Coordinates of C-alpha atoms in Angstrom, one line a residue:
X171 CA -183.0 -45.0 -161.5
X172 CA -184.8 -47.8 -159.6
X173 CA -185.1 -49.9 -162.8
X174 CA -181.4 -49.7 -163.4
X175 CA -180.1 -50.2 -159.9
X176 CA -179.7 -54.0 -160.0
X177 CA -177.9 -53.8 -163.3
X178 CA -175.5 -51.1 -162.1
X179 CA -174.8 -52.7 -158.7
X180 CA -174.1 -56.2 -160.3
X181 CA -172.0 -54.7 -163.0
X182 CA -170.1 -52.5 -160.5
X183 CA -169.2 -55.5 -158.4
X184 CA -167.8 -57.3 -161.5
X185 CA -166.0 -54.2 -162.6
X186 CA -164.5 -53.7 -159.2
X187 CA -163.1 -57.3 -159.5
X188 CA -161.6 -56.4 -162.9
X189 CA -160.1 -53.3 -161.5
X190 CA -158.7 -55.0 -158.4
X191 CA -157.1 -57.8 -160.5
X192 CA -155.6 -55.2 -162.9
X193 CA -154.0 -53.6 -159.9
X194 CA -152.3 -56.9 -159.2
X195 CA -151.0 -57.2 -162.7
X196 CA -149.4 -53.7 -162.5
X197 CA -147.8 -54.6 -159.2
X198 CA -146.3 -57.9 -160.4
X199 CA -146.1 -57.7 -164.1
X200 CA -142.4 -58.7 -164.5
X201 CA -142.8 -62.2 -163.1
X202 CA -146.3 -63.3 -164.0
X203 CA -146.9 -63.3 -167.8
X204 CA -149.5 -66.1 -167.5
X205 CA -151.5 -63.9 -165.1
X206 CA -151.2 -61.0 -167.4
X207 CA -152.6 -63.0 -170.3
X208 CA -155.5 -64.5 -168.3
X209 CA -156.5 -61.1 -166.9
X210 CA -156.3 -59.5 -170.3
X211 CA -158.7 -62.1 -171.6
X212 CA -161.0 -61.5 -168.6
X213 CA -161.0 -57.7 -169.2
X214 CA -161.8 -58.3 -172.9
X215 CA -164.6 -60.6 -172.1
X216 CA -166.1 -58.1 -169.6
X217 CA -165.4 -54.9 -171.5
X218 CA -169.2 -54.6 -172.1
X219 CA -169.8 -54.5 -168.3
X220 CA -167.9 -51.3 -168.0
X221 CA -169.7 -49.7 -170.9
X222 CA -173.1 -50.7 -169.5
X223 CA -172.2 -49.3 -166.1
X224 CA -171.2 -46.0 -167.6
X225 CA -174.4 -45.7 -169.7
X226 CA -176.6 -46.8 -166.8
X227 CA -175.0 -44.2 -164.5
X228 CA -176.4 -41.4 -166.7
X229 CA -179.9 -42.6 -165.5
X230 CA -179.0 -41.0 -162.2
X231 CA -179.0 -37.5 -163.7
X232 CA -181.8 -35.5 -165.2
X233 CA -180.1 -35.4 -168.6
X234 CA -182.8 -37.6 -170.2
X235 CA -185.6 -35.1 -169.6
X236 CA -183.5 -32.4 -171.2
X237 CA -182.7 -34.7 -174.1
X238 CA -186.3 -35.7 -174.7
X239 CA -187.4 -32.1 -174.7
X240 CA -186.0 -32.0 -178.3
X241 CA -188.0 -33.6 -181.1
X242 CA -186.8 -36.8 -182.7
X243 CA -185.1 -36.5 -186.1
X244 CA -187.2 -37.0 -189.2
X245 CA -186.0 -40.0 -191.3
X246 CA -183.4 -39.0 -193.9
X247 CA -182.3 -36.0 -191.9
X248 CA -179.1 -35.3 -190.0
X249 CA -177.4 -37.3 -192.8
X250 CA -175.2 -34.3 -193.7
X251 CA -173.5 -34.9 -190.4
X252 CA -173.8 -38.7 -189.9
X253 CA -172.2 -39.4 -193.3
X254 CA -169.7 -36.6 -193.2
X255 CA -166.1 -37.6 -193.7
X256 CA -164.9 -35.8 -190.6
X257 CA -167.4 -37.7 -188.4
X258 CA -166.2 -41.0 -190.0
X259 CA -162.6 -39.9 -189.3
X260 CA -163.3 -39.2 -185.7
X261 CA -165.0 -42.5 -185.2
X262 CA -162.1 -44.4 -186.7
X263 CA -159.3 -42.4 -185.1
X264 CA -157.2 -43.6 -182.2
X265 CA -156.0 -40.1 -181.5
X266 CA -158.8 -37.6 -182.1
X267 CA -160.6 -37.5 -178.8
X268 CA -162.8 -34.5 -179.4
X269 CA -165.2 -33.7 -182.2
X270 CA -166.5 -30.1 -182.2
X271 CA -169.5 -29.2 -184.2
X272 CA -170.5 -25.5 -184.2
X273 CA -173.6 -24.1 -185.9
X274 CA -175.9 -21.1 -185.6
X275 CA -179.1 -21.4 -183.5
X276 CA -181.9 -23.3 -185.0
X277 CA -179.8 -25.5 -187.3
X278 CA -180.7 -28.8 -185.6
X279 CA -177.8 -29.3 -183.2
X280 CA -180.1 -30.5 -180.4
X281 CA -182.1 -32.8 -182.6
X282 CA -178.8 -34.3 -183.9
X283 CA -177.5 -34.7 -180.3
X284 CA -180.7 -36.5 -179.3
X285 CA -180.3 -38.8 -182.4
X286 CA -176.7 -39.6 -181.4
X287 CA -177.9 -40.7 -177.9
X288 CA -181.0 -42.5 -179.0
X289 CA -179.5 -44.2 -182.0
X290 CA -176.1 -45.2 -180.6
X291 CA -175.5 -47.6 -183.6
X292 CA -174.2 -44.5 -185.5
X293 CA -170.9 -44.8 -183.7
X294 CA -170.9 -47.8 -181.3
X295 CA -169.6 -50.3 -183.8
X296 CA -166.7 -48.1 -184.9
X297 CA -165.8 -47.0 -181.4
X298 CA -166.0 -50.5 -180.1
X299 CA -163.2 -51.8 -182.3
X300 CA -160.5 -50.2 -180.3
X301 CA -160.4 -52.8 -177.5
X302 CA -160.2 -52.3 -173.7
X303 CA -157.5 -49.7 -173.9
X304 CA -159.7 -47.2 -175.8
X305 CA -159.7 -43.6 -174.9
X306 CA -162.8 -41.7 -173.9
X307 CA -164.1 -39.6 -176.8
X308 CA -166.2 -36.4 -176.6
X309 CA -168.6 -34.9 -179.1
X310 CA -169.3 -31.2 -178.5
X311 CA -172.0 -29.1 -180.2
X312 CA -172.1 -25.3 -179.7
X313 CA -172.8 -22.0 -181.3
X314 CA -169.9 -20.3 -183.2
X315 CA -169.4 -17.7 -180.5
X316 CA -166.0 -16.4 -179.3
X317 CA -166.6 -17.0 -175.6
X318 CA -167.3 -20.7 -176.4
X319 CA -164.6 -21.0 -179.1
X320 CA -161.6 -19.7 -177.2
X321 CA -161.6 -22.3 -174.4
X322 CA -162.2 -25.2 -176.8
X323 CA -159.4 -24.0 -179.2
X324 CA -157.1 -23.7 -176.2
X325 CA -157.3 -27.5 -175.9
X326 CA -156.1 -28.0 -179.4
X327 CA -152.4 -27.8 -178.5
X328 CA -152.8 -30.7 -176.0
X329 CA -155.7 -32.8 -177.3
X330 CA -156.5 -33.6 -181.0
X331 CA -159.7 -31.9 -182.0
X332 CA -161.7 -32.4 -185.2
X333 CA -163.8 -29.4 -186.1
X334 CA -166.8 -29.0 -188.3
X335 CA -168.5 -25.7 -189.1
X336 CA -172.1 -26.2 -190.1
X337 CA -171.9 -23.0 -192.1
X338 CA -170.0 -25.0 -194.7
X339 CA -173.0 -27.4 -194.9
X340 CA -175.7 -24.8 -195.5
X341 CA -177.0 -26.3 -198.7
X342 CA -177.2 -29.8 -197.3
X343 CA -179.0 -28.5 -194.2
X344 CA -181.4 -26.5 -196.3
X345 CA -182.2 -29.6 -198.4
X346 CA -182.9 -31.6 -195.2
X347 CA -185.2 -28.9 -194.0
X348 CA -187.2 -29.3 -197.2
X349 CA -187.5 -33.0 -196.4
X350 CA -189.0 -32.1 -193.1
X351 CA -191.4 -29.6 -194.7
X352 CA -192.7 -32.3 -197.1
X353 CA -193.1 -34.9 -194.4
X354 CA -194.7 -32.6 -191.9
X355 CA -197.2 -31.1 -194.4
X356 CA -198.2 -34.6 -195.4
X357 CA -199.1 -35.3 -191.8
X358 CA -200.9 -32.0 -191.4
X359 CA -202.9 -32.6 -194.6
X360 CA -204.2 -35.9 -193.1
X361 CA -204.9 -34.3 -189.7
X362 CA -206.8 -31.3 -191.1
X363 CA -208.2 -33.1 -194.2
X364 CA -206.6 -30.6 -196.5
X365 CA -207.2 -30.7 -200.2
X366 CA -204.1 -31.3 -202.3
X367 CA -204.0 -27.8 -203.7
X368 CA -203.9 -26.3 -200.2
X369 CA -201.1 -28.7 -199.1
X370 CA -199.2 -27.8 -202.3
X371 CA -199.7 -24.1 -201.7
X372 CA -198.4 -24.4 -198.2
X373 CA -195.3 -26.3 -199.4
X374 CA -194.6 -23.8 -202.1
X375 CA -194.9 -20.8 -199.7
X376 CA -192.6 -22.4 -197.1
X377 CA -190.0 -23.2 -199.8
X378 CA -189.9 -19.5 -200.8
X379 CA -188.8 -18.3 -197.3
X380 CA -185.1 -17.5 -197.3
X381 CA -182.7 -18.5 -194.5
X382 CA -185.1 -21.1 -193.0
X383 CA -184.0 -22.9 -189.8
X384 CA -185.4 -25.9 -188.0
X385 CA -186.5 -23.7 -185.1
X386 CA -188.4 -21.3 -187.5
X387 CA -190.0 -24.3 -189.2
X388 CA -191.1 -25.9 -185.9
X389 CA -192.9 -22.7 -184.9
X390 CA -194.5 -22.2 -188.3
X391 CA -195.9 -25.7 -188.4
X392 CA -197.3 -25.2 -185.0
X393 CA -198.9 -22.0 -186.2
X394 CA -200.5 -23.9 -189.1
X395 CA -201.8 -26.7 -186.9
X396 CA -203.3 -24.2 -184.4
X397 CA -204.9 -22.0 -187.0
X398 CA -208.5 -21.2 -186.1
X399 CA -209.9 -22.0 -189.5
X400 CA -209.7 -25.2 -191.6
X401 CA -211.1 -24.0 -194.9
X402 CA -208.6 -23.6 -197.8
X403 CA -209.1 -19.8 -197.9
X404 CA -208.4 -19.4 -194.2
X405 CA -205.3 -21.5 -194.3
X406 CA -204.0 -19.7 -197.4
X407 CA -204.5 -16.4 -195.5
X408 CA -202.3 -17.9 -192.7
X409 CA -199.7 -18.7 -195.4
X410 CA -199.7 -15.1 -196.6
X411 CA -199.0 -13.8 -193.1
X412 CA -196.3 -16.2 -192.0
X413 CA -193.5 -14.6 -190.1
X414 CA -190.2 -14.8 -192.0
X415 CA -187.8 -14.8 -189.0
X416 CA -187.7 -16.5 -185.6
X417 CA -188.1 -13.1 -183.8
X418 CA -191.2 -12.3 -185.9
X419 CA -192.6 -15.7 -185.0
X420 CA -191.9 -15.2 -181.3
X421 CA -193.7 -11.8 -181.4
X422 CA -196.7 -13.4 -183.2
X423 CA -197.0 -16.2 -180.6
X424 CA -196.9 -13.8 -177.7
X425 CA -199.3 -11.3 -179.3
X426 CA -202.1 -13.7 -178.6
X427 CA -201.1 -14.2 -175.0
X428 CA -202.7 -12.6 -171.9
X429 CA -200.0 -10.1 -171.2
X430 CA -200.3 -9.8 -167.4
X431 CA -200.3 -13.6 -166.9
X432 CA -197.7 -14.3 -169.5
X433 CA -195.2 -11.7 -168.2
X434 CA -195.2 -13.1 -164.7
X435 CA -194.9 -16.7 -165.9
X436 CA -192.1 -15.8 -168.4
X437 CA -190.2 -13.8 -165.8
X438 CA -190.3 -16.8 -163.4
X439 CA -189.2 -19.2 -166.1
X440 CA -186.3 -16.9 -167.3
X441 CA -185.0 -16.4 -163.7
X442 CA -185.2 -20.0 -162.6
X443 CA -181.9 -21.9 -162.3
X444 CA -183.4 -25.1 -163.6
X445 CA -186.7 -26.1 -165.3
X446 CA -189.5 -25.8 -162.8
X447 CA -192.1 -28.5 -162.4
X448 CA -195.7 -27.7 -163.0
X449 CA -196.3 -28.0 -159.2
X450 CA -193.4 -25.6 -158.5
X451 CA -194.5 -23.0 -161.0
X452 CA -198.1 -23.3 -159.7
X453 CA -196.9 -22.2 -156.3
X454 CA -194.6 -19.5 -157.7
X455 CA -197.4 -18.0 -159.8
X456 CA -199.8 -17.9 -156.9
X457 CA -197.3 -16.2 -154.6
X458 CA -196.0 -13.9 -157.4
X459 CA -199.5 -12.7 -158.3
X460 CA -200.2 -11.9 -154.7
X461 CA -196.9 -10.0 -154.3
X462 CA -197.9 -7.8 -157.3
X463 CA -201.5 -7.3 -156.2
X464 CA -202.6 -4.9 -153.5
X465 CA -205.8 -6.9 -153.0
X466 CA -204.3 -10.3 -152.1
X467 CA -202.5 -11.0 -148.8
X468 CA -200.9 -14.4 -148.3
X469 CA -200.1 -15.2 -144.7
X470 CA -199.9 -19.0 -144.8
X471 CA -199.6 -21.9 -147.2
X472 CA -203.3 -22.6 -146.9
X473 CA -204.1 -19.2 -148.5
X474 CA -202.6 -20.4 -151.8
X475 CA -205.3 -21.1 -154.4
X476 CA -203.3 -23.8 -156.3
X477 CA -204.5 -25.0 -159.7
X478 CA -202.8 -28.4 -159.5
X479 CA -202.7 -30.3 -162.8
X480 CA -204.9 -27.7 -164.4
X481 CA -201.9 -25.3 -164.3
X482 CA -200.7 -27.0 -167.5
X483 CA -203.7 -25.8 -169.4
X484 CA -203.3 -22.4 -167.8
X485 CA -199.7 -22.1 -169.0
X486 CA -200.7 -23.1 -172.5
X487 CA -203.4 -20.5 -172.5
X488 CA -201.2 -17.8 -171.0
X489 CA -198.0 -18.4 -173.0
X490 CA -199.1 -20.3 -176.1
X491 CA -196.4 -22.1 -178.0
X492 CA -193.7 -20.1 -176.3
X493 CA -193.5 -22.7 -173.5
X494 CA -193.4 -26.5 -173.7
X495 CA -194.2 -28.9 -170.9
X496 CA -192.2 -32.2 -171.0
X497 CA -192.4 -34.8 -168.2
X498 CA -194.2 -32.2 -166.1
X499 CA -191.3 -29.7 -166.4
X500 CA -191.8 -26.3 -168.0
X501 CA -189.4 -25.0 -170.7
X502 CA -189.2 -22.1 -173.1
X503 CA -189.5 -23.3 -176.6
X504 CA -185.8 -22.7 -177.3
X505 CA -182.7 -21.1 -175.8
X506 CA -183.1 -18.2 -178.3
X507 CA -186.6 -17.5 -176.7
X508 CA -184.8 -16.6 -173.5
X509 CA -182.4 -14.4 -175.3
X510 CA -185.3 -12.8 -177.2
X511 CA -187.0 -11.8 -173.9
X512 CA -184.1 -10.5 -171.8
X513 CA -183.1 -6.9 -172.0
X514 CA -179.6 -6.3 -173.4
X515 CA -177.7 -3.2 -172.5
X516 CA -180.0 -0.2 -172.3
X517 CA -183.1 -2.2 -173.1
X518 CA -185.4 -1.7 -176.0
X519 CA -186.1 1.5 -178.0
X520 CA -189.6 2.8 -178.6
X521 CA -189.6 1.4 -182.1
X522 CA -189.0 -2.2 -180.9
X523 CA -191.8 -4.7 -180.7
X524 CA -193.7 -5.3 -177.5
X525 CA -192.1 -8.5 -176.3
X526 CA -188.6 -8.4 -177.6
X527 CA -186.2 -7.5 -174.7
X528 CA -189.1 -6.9 -172.4
X529 CA -187.8 -8.8 -169.4
X530 CA -185.4 -7.0 -167.0
X531 CA -183.3 -9.9 -165.7
X532 CA -182.6 -8.3 -162.4
X533 CA -186.3 -7.6 -161.8
X534 CA -187.0 -11.2 -162.7
X535 CA -184.5 -12.3 -160.1
X536 CA -186.0 -10.0 -157.6
X537 CA -189.6 -11.4 -158.0
X538 CA -188.4 -15.0 -157.8
X539 CA -186.3 -14.2 -154.8
X540 CA -189.3 -12.7 -153.0
X541 CA -191.4 -15.7 -154.1
X542 CA -188.9 -18.2 -152.6
X543 CA -188.5 -16.3 -149.4
X544 CA -192.2 -15.9 -148.9
X545 CA -192.7 -19.6 -149.6
X546 CA -190.1 -20.6 -147.0
X547 CA -191.5 -18.2 -144.3
X548 CA -195.0 -19.6 -144.4
X549 CA -195.6 -20.6 -140.7
X550 CA -197.9 -23.6 -141.5
X551 CA -195.8 -25.3 -144.2
X552 CA -194.9 -28.9 -143.4
X553 CA -191.7 -29.4 -145.3
X554 CA -191.8 -33.2 -144.9
X555 CA -195.3 -33.3 -146.4
X556 CA -194.7 -30.8 -149.2
X557 CA -191.0 -31.4 -149.9
X558 CA -191.3 -31.5 -153.7
X559 CA -193.0 -28.1 -153.7
X560 CA -190.5 -26.5 -151.4
X561 CA -187.3 -28.0 -152.6
X562 CA -186.7 -25.4 -155.3
X563 CA -187.2 -22.5 -152.9
X564 CA -185.0 -24.0 -150.3
X565 CA -182.2 -24.8 -152.7
X566 CA -182.1 -21.6 -154.7
X567 CA -183.5 -18.6 -152.8
X568 CA -180.0 -17.3 -151.8
X569 CA -178.8 -17.4 -155.4
X570 CA -181.8 -15.4 -156.5
X571 CA -181.3 -13.0 -153.6
X572 CA -177.6 -12.4 -154.6
X573 CA -178.6 -11.6 -158.2
X574 CA -181.6 -9.5 -157.2
X575 CA -179.3 -6.8 -155.6
X576 CA -182.0 -5.8 -153.1
X577 CA -179.8 -2.8 -151.9
X578 CA -182.0 -0.6 -149.8
X579 CA -185.1 -2.8 -149.8
X580 CA -185.0 -3.3 -146.0
X581 CA -188.3 -5.2 -145.8
X582 CA -187.0 -8.1 -147.9
X583 CA -183.5 -7.9 -146.5
X584 CA -185.0 -8.3 -143.1
X585 CA -187.1 -11.2 -144.3
X586 CA -183.9 -12.9 -145.6
X587 CA -182.2 -12.3 -142.3
X588 CA -185.3 -13.8 -140.6
X589 CA -184.9 -16.9 -142.8
X590 CA -181.2 -17.2 -141.8
X591 CA -181.9 -16.5 -138.1
X592 CA -183.6 -19.8 -137.1
X593 CA -180.7 -22.2 -137.8
X594 CA -182.5 -25.4 -136.9
X595 CA -185.5 -24.6 -139.2
X596 CA -183.2 -23.3 -141.9
X597 CA -181.3 -26.6 -141.9
X598 CA -184.4 -28.8 -141.8
X599 CA -185.7 -27.1 -144.9
X600 CA -182.6 -27.4 -147.0
X601 CA -180.7 -30.4 -145.8
X602 CA -182.1 -32.6 -148.5
X603 CA -181.4 -30.3 -151.4
X604 CA -178.4 -30.8 -153.6
X605 CA -177.3 -27.2 -153.6
X606 CA -177.1 -27.0 -149.9
X607 CA -175.5 -30.4 -149.5
X608 CA -172.6 -29.3 -151.7
X609 CA -172.2 -25.9 -150.0
X610 CA -172.4 -27.4 -146.5
X611 CA -169.8 -29.9 -147.4
X612 CA -167.5 -27.2 -148.6
X613 CA -168.1 -24.5 -146.0
X614 CA -169.9 -26.0 -143.0
X615 CA -168.6 -29.1 -141.2
X616 CA -171.7 -31.3 -140.9
X617 CA -170.4 -32.9 -137.7
X618 CA -170.0 -29.6 -135.9
X619 CA -172.5 -29.1 -133.1
X620 CA -171.7 -25.4 -132.8
X621 CA -174.8 -23.1 -133.1
X622 CA -174.9 -21.1 -136.3
X623 CA -176.2 -17.6 -136.2
X624 CA -178.0 -15.6 -138.9
X625 CA -174.7 -13.8 -139.5
X626 CA -172.9 -17.1 -140.0
X627 CA -175.4 -18.1 -142.7
X628 CA -175.3 -14.7 -144.5
X629 CA -171.5 -15.0 -144.7
X630 CA -171.4 -18.6 -145.8
X631 CA -174.0 -18.0 -148.6
X632 CA -172.5 -14.6 -149.4
X633 CA -175.7 -12.6 -148.8
X634 CA -174.0 -9.2 -148.7
X635 CA -177.1 -7.1 -148.1
X636 CA -178.1 -9.4 -145.2
X637 CA -174.6 -9.2 -143.7
X638 CA -174.7 -5.4 -143.8
X639 CA -178.2 -5.4 -142.3
X640 CA -177.1 -7.7 -139.4
X641 CA -173.8 -6.0 -138.6
X642 CA -175.4 -2.5 -138.6
X643 CA -178.2 -3.7 -136.2
X644 CA -175.8 -3.7 -133.3
X645 CA -174.5 -7.3 -133.2
X646 CA -171.1 -7.8 -131.6
X647 CA -168.8 -8.1 -134.6
X648 CA -166.2 -10.2 -132.7
X649 CA -168.5 -12.8 -131.1
X650 CA -168.4 -16.4 -132.3
X651 CA -171.1 -16.9 -135.0
X652 CA -170.5 -20.5 -136.0
X653 CA -167.9 -23.3 -136.2
X654 CA -165.3 -21.1 -137.9
X655 CA -165.3 -18.6 -135.0
X656 CA -166.2 -14.9 -135.4
X657 CA -167.7 -13.1 -138.4
X658 CA -164.4 -12.1 -140.0
X659 CA -163.0 -15.6 -139.7
X660 CA -166.1 -17.0 -141.3
X661 CA -166.0 -14.5 -144.1
X662 CA -162.4 -15.3 -144.8
X663 CA -163.1 -19.0 -144.8
X664 CA -166.0 -18.5 -147.3
X665 CA -163.6 -16.5 -149.5
X666 CA -166.0 -13.6 -150.0
X667 CA -163.9 -10.5 -150.3
X668 CA -166.8 -8.0 -150.1
X669 CA -168.0 -9.4 -146.8
X670 CA -164.4 -9.2 -145.5
X671 CA -164.2 -5.6 -146.6
X672 CA -167.5 -4.7 -144.8
X673 CA -166.3 -6.3 -141.5
X674 CA -163.0 -4.6 -141.6
X675 CA -164.6 -1.2 -142.2
X676 CA -166.7 -1.6 -139.0
X677 CA -163.6 -2.5 -137.0
X678 CA -163.6 -6.4 -136.8
X679 CA -160.6 -7.7 -135.0
X680 CA -158.4 -9.8 -137.4
X681 CA -156.2 -11.1 -134.6
X682 CA -158.8 -13.3 -132.8
X683 CA -158.3 -17.0 -133.4
X684 CA -161.3 -18.8 -135.0
X685 CA -162.7 -22.3 -134.7
X686 CA -159.6 -23.7 -136.4
X687 CA -157.3 -22.1 -133.9
X688 CA -155.8 -19.8 -136.6
X689 CA -156.2 -16.1 -136.9
X690 CA -157.6 -14.6 -140.1
X691 CA -154.2 -14.1 -141.8
X692 CA -153.3 -17.7 -141.2
X693 CA -156.8 -18.8 -142.5
X694 CA -156.5 -16.7 -145.7
X695 CA -153.1 -18.3 -146.3
X696 CA -154.4 -21.8 -145.7
X697 CA -157.4 -21.3 -147.9
X698 CA -155.3 -19.7 -150.7
X699 CA -157.4 -16.5 -150.8
X700 CA -154.7 -14.3 -152.1
X701 CA -156.8 -11.1 -152.7
X702 CA -158.2 -11.4 -149.2
X703 CA -154.7 -11.9 -147.8
X704 CA -153.5 -8.7 -149.6
X705 CA -156.4 -6.8 -148.1
X706 CA -155.6 -8.0 -144.5
X707 CA -151.9 -7.1 -144.8

């Protein structure tokens, strides 16, 4: 963002002037036609300022790293969309605000989306012709799934939507995949010094595979590039054993991995709420390995045997092509890789392959929850010095704890309670993380000097198992726990019905006024928590 700050600040100042002057026009339009005309010209002259500000503001988010994870388009591909009459209609239309493209996984939606961002000339010229009064337009890509389709279609009665089903463009997409095959094999032939007959055989074999997708092709080309042999015979044997589906390709990639290392790494990646940095996953793997080993005990941060930048090579060796590292962030190769790993329903049958549906999502949440809690409880960890390493743990441990459903695991429930118990240390660790800042703004008045107890934090962050643990340990249920008053008042304020239920069952007094001066009924009304209000009545 630093490189864009002067541009944004200067533009924002100019745009504020435009906005302020427009406000004057609205206020005095009937008697000042000359001012209206001059300001209209001013807005037209500075219309680019607003656009530049809007584009530059995206630099403040992490969208660019997610975008760049996807490969660039090969020349002469994505044309089926860019030249489609519906896309042209959307660009030219004054009324159609939303363009919705839906396609199956692996059809190139993400590559197309990157191309649209990187090569804005596809649409900027057409969209720029509408003048300063133009409406904001949205382009949405998704899979053709009902849970995505329903909310988008519900907008159609209020907002014009142009829809394009990529299934209707199957032939054009297949032809473009053939273009990619030819170009990529030309590059591979140069890299590996392949004879023409081998390159031709590779191309012929790839063209015979039915139902090819971009995702499948990406993995197959990686397989060819990483083949151990370079002789024509060895490469032709690779061709003869190519997987014909994405799932088969995933299995083949993971078959070559070190199972123990790969499983822990993949569980952590699957459970994480955002892509982890190499440094973060380095710490997580060290703690996770120790938690699963009876031979290793970690009592302090100094006990961690961190790999540092060498962790990148470790990940490539452990997980192969199944993970990618972009800008020091660790990703699975594709969203479908995550879906391939996670158990669905009753899990896998004995006939299923080794890796498909092999990750129990709740178990993955449990191990990452334990990793985060262990990390935060190290007594010798200097948060200010190692802030980057600790930020994920501080910002997400409570979410993982919620999804882990620790139930009767009193050891880890007590550790979570310990983490909540030291309010000052708790705040110092998390105050700079975005998750906590948002939640503190909503639930915890930052100007309040009232001491916050462990019970307060367990209620605010909806840690149900911790709340049960604390209230059953003999704490006075009606004492003030934080700025909202007693435990019941705090639970009502946070809107967590299950916590309210627990406190009522142990006899919490609902008539005591909290920090706001209201009793719990009045607070539930004020907060609009109807289901809690019904429970209290």
